[in-house]
Short mmCIF file of C-alpha atoms in Angstrom, two decimals:
data_model
loop_
_atom_site.label_atom_id
_atom_site.label_comp_id
_atom_site.label_asym_id
_atom_site.label_seq_id
_atom_site.Cartn_x
_atom_site.Cartn_y
_atom_site.Cartn_z
CA MET N 1 105.02 104.73 114.29
CA LYS N 2 104.27 105.56 110.66
CA LYS N 3 106.72 108.01 109.11
CA LYS N 4 105.37 110.63 106.68
CA ILE N 5 107.19 111.48 103.45
CA ASN N 6 107.29 115.19 102.60
CA ASN N 7 106.26 116.47 99.16
CA ALA N 8 109.84 116.99 97.95
CA VAL N 9 110.85 113.42 98.82
CA ALA N 10 107.68 112.08 97.19
CA ALA N 11 108.37 114.02 93.98
CA ALA N 12 111.99 112.83 93.98
CA LEU N 13 110.88 109.20 94.35
CA ILE N 14 108.42 109.52 91.47
CA CYS N 15 111.08 111.12 89.25
CA ALA N 16 113.62 108.42 90.14
CA VAL N 17 111.22 105.63 89.20
CA MET N 18 110.27 107.35 85.96
CA VAL N 19 113.92 107.89 84.96
CA VAL N 20 114.82 104.29 85.79
CA SER N 21 111.75 103.04 83.93
CA VAL N 22 112.67 104.68 80.60
CA PRO N 23 115.28 102.00 79.69
CA ALA N 24 112.92 99.34 81.03
CA ALA N 25 110.12 100.69 78.85
CA ARG N 26 112.34 100.27 75.77
CA ALA N 27 112.98 96.68 76.81
CA LEU N 28 109.23 96.16 76.99
CA ASP N 29 109.00 96.85 73.28
CA LEU N 30 111.30 93.87 72.84
CA GLY N 31 108.87 91.64 74.70
CA ASP N 32 110.67 91.27 78.01
CA ILE N 33 107.77 90.08 80.15
CA LEU N 34 109.74 89.93 83.41
CA LYS N 35 110.75 93.59 83.19
CA LYS N 36 107.18 94.50 82.25
CA GLY N 37 105.84 92.85 85.39
CA ALA N 38 108.55 94.33 87.60
CA LEU N 39 107.93 97.82 86.25
CA GLY N 40 104.21 97.57 86.91
CA VAL N 41 104.70 96.25 90.43
CA ALA N 42 107.35 98.86 91.28
CA GLY N 43 105.28 101.72 89.87
CA GLY N 44 102.14 100.53 91.63
CA TRP N 45 104.05 100.14 94.90
CA LEU N 46 105.50 103.65 94.61
CA VAL N 47 102.11 105.24 93.90
CA THR N 48 100.57 103.36 96.83
CA ALA N 49 103.46 104.30 99.15
CA ILE N 50 103.16 108.05 98.56
CA SER N 51 99.44 108.29 97.77
CA PRO N 52 98.43 109.92 101.09
CA GLN N 53 100.93 112.75 100.55
CA MET N 54 99.85 113.22 96.91
CA ASN N 55 96.18 113.23 97.98
CA ASP N 56 96.87 115.89 100.66
CA PHE N 57 98.77 117.99 98.10
CA ILE N 58 95.93 117.85 95.54
CA ASN N 59 93.32 118.64 98.20
CA THR N 60 95.40 121.63 99.35
CA ILE N 61 95.82 123.14 95.87
CA THR N 62 92.13 122.68 95.01
CA PHE N 63 91.09 124.21 98.36
CA ASN N 64 93.40 127.18 97.73
CA LYS N 65 91.77 127.72 94.31
CA GLY N 66 88.24 127.57 95.76
CA VAL N 67 87.29 124.24 94.14
CA LYS N 68 87.63 121.85 97.08
CA TYR N 69 86.05 118.41 96.59
CA GLU N 70 83.21 117.76 99.05
CA GLY N 71 83.52 114.08 99.87
CA TYR N 72 86.18 111.38 100.17
CA THR N 73 89.30 111.35 98.01
CA LYS N 74 92.38 109.18 97.59
CA VAL N 75 95.17 108.63 95.09
CA VAL N 76 95.39 105.27 93.30
CA PRO N 77 97.55 103.90 90.47
CA ILE N 78 96.41 104.19 86.85
CA VAL N 79 96.80 100.87 85.07
CA SER N 80 96.72 100.83 81.27
CA ILE N 81 94.86 98.21 79.30
CA GLY N 82 95.93 97.59 75.72
CA ASP N 83 99.16 98.46 73.95
CA GLY N 84 102.14 98.74 76.28
CA THR N 85 102.30 98.98 80.01
CA ARG N 86 102.39 102.32 81.75
CA ILE N 87 101.91 103.42 85.32
CA GLY N 88 100.49 106.69 86.55
CA ALA N 89 98.35 108.02 89.37
CA ALA N 90 94.92 109.58 89.70
CA GLN N 91 92.93 111.07 92.53
CA VAL N 92 89.43 109.64 92.76
CA GLY N 93 86.50 111.11 94.63
CA VAL N 94 83.12 109.96 95.89
CA THR N 95 80.59 110.84 98.58
CA THR N 96 80.61 107.48 100.43
CA LYS N 97 83.49 105.98 102.46
CA ASP N 98 82.63 102.44 101.34
CA ALA N 99 83.02 103.30 97.64
CA ILE N 100 86.38 105.04 98.17
CA ASP N 101 87.65 102.07 100.20
CA ASN N 102 86.64 99.67 97.37
CA THR N 103 88.52 101.67 94.71
CA LYS N 104 92.00 100.18 94.18
CA ALA N 105 93.04 101.64 90.79
CA VAL N 106 91.91 103.52 87.71
CA ALA N 107 91.86 101.55 84.46
CA GLN N 108 92.95 103.53 81.40
CA ILE N 109 91.51 102.36 78.09
CA GLU N 110 92.49 104.06 74.84
CA GLY N 111 90.99 103.80 71.40
CA GLU N 112 90.67 105.53 68.05
CA PHE N 113 87.70 106.21 65.80
CA SER N 114 88.60 107.80 62.46
CA SER N 115 90.90 110.66 63.49
CA ILE N 116 89.50 110.93 67.02
CA ARG N 117 91.50 109.50 69.90
CA ALA N 118 89.76 108.78 73.21
CA THR N 119 91.00 107.80 76.66
CA ALA N 120 88.55 106.42 79.23
CA LEU N 121 89.49 106.47 82.93
CA ILE N 122 87.43 103.99 84.95
CA PRO N 123 87.74 103.56 88.75
CA ILE N 124 87.98 99.81 89.44
CA ASP N 125 88.13 97.49 92.46
CA SER N 126 91.37 95.67 91.56
CA LEU N 127 95.02 96.47 90.91
CA ASN N 128 94.98 93.87 88.13
CA PRO N 129 92.34 94.69 85.49
CA ILE N 130 93.29 91.60 83.48
CA GLN N 131 92.34 89.37 86.41
CA ARG N 132 89.20 91.29 87.43
CA PHE N 133 87.64 94.36 85.85
CA ARG N 134 84.72 95.84 87.80
CA ARG N 135 83.82 99.52 87.86
CA VAL N 136 83.23 101.06 91.29
CA LYS N 137 79.92 102.86 90.88
CA GLY N 138 79.65 106.51 91.81
CA VAL N 139 83.42 107.15 91.86
CA GLY N 140 84.92 109.77 89.57
CA VAL N 141 88.44 110.82 88.66
CA THR N 142 89.14 114.26 90.17
CA ALA N 143 92.84 114.70 89.25
CA ILE N 144 95.62 113.13 87.18
CA ILE N 145 99.20 113.12 88.49
CA ASN N 146 101.93 113.55 85.86
CA VAL N 147 105.68 113.67 86.35
CA ARG N 148 107.81 115.78 84.05
CA LEU N 149 110.99 114.01 82.96
#
């Protein structure tokens, strides 16, 4: 029997990982590759573990505000490409079940042009964008999940 985690427990787990990851993030600046990998795996695991509860929460608040998404949604990890390693979560949405099932993460790519800073969020079919980087067509990002520390 699968046990559900309530919203308070899910929020507490996210906060705990974020607090623990702050010292690890400083170590990343020193080039500690093992901690970098462990942080990414732990963050990705946590997002995956509580994603159904986060998805239900987002769907409830959008429904209550009259902007419910008509289609399939789920919460996946955000994986950053470029400077540093960060972990986050995003809700993605699409009209076909096959496309939502193929979406495993959202790749975050950042760049600057003159004084303009841009962040692109791209739904992809892999948890490891370094290994494989393919966009899942027709899928959009419908929400970003942030944790206040």
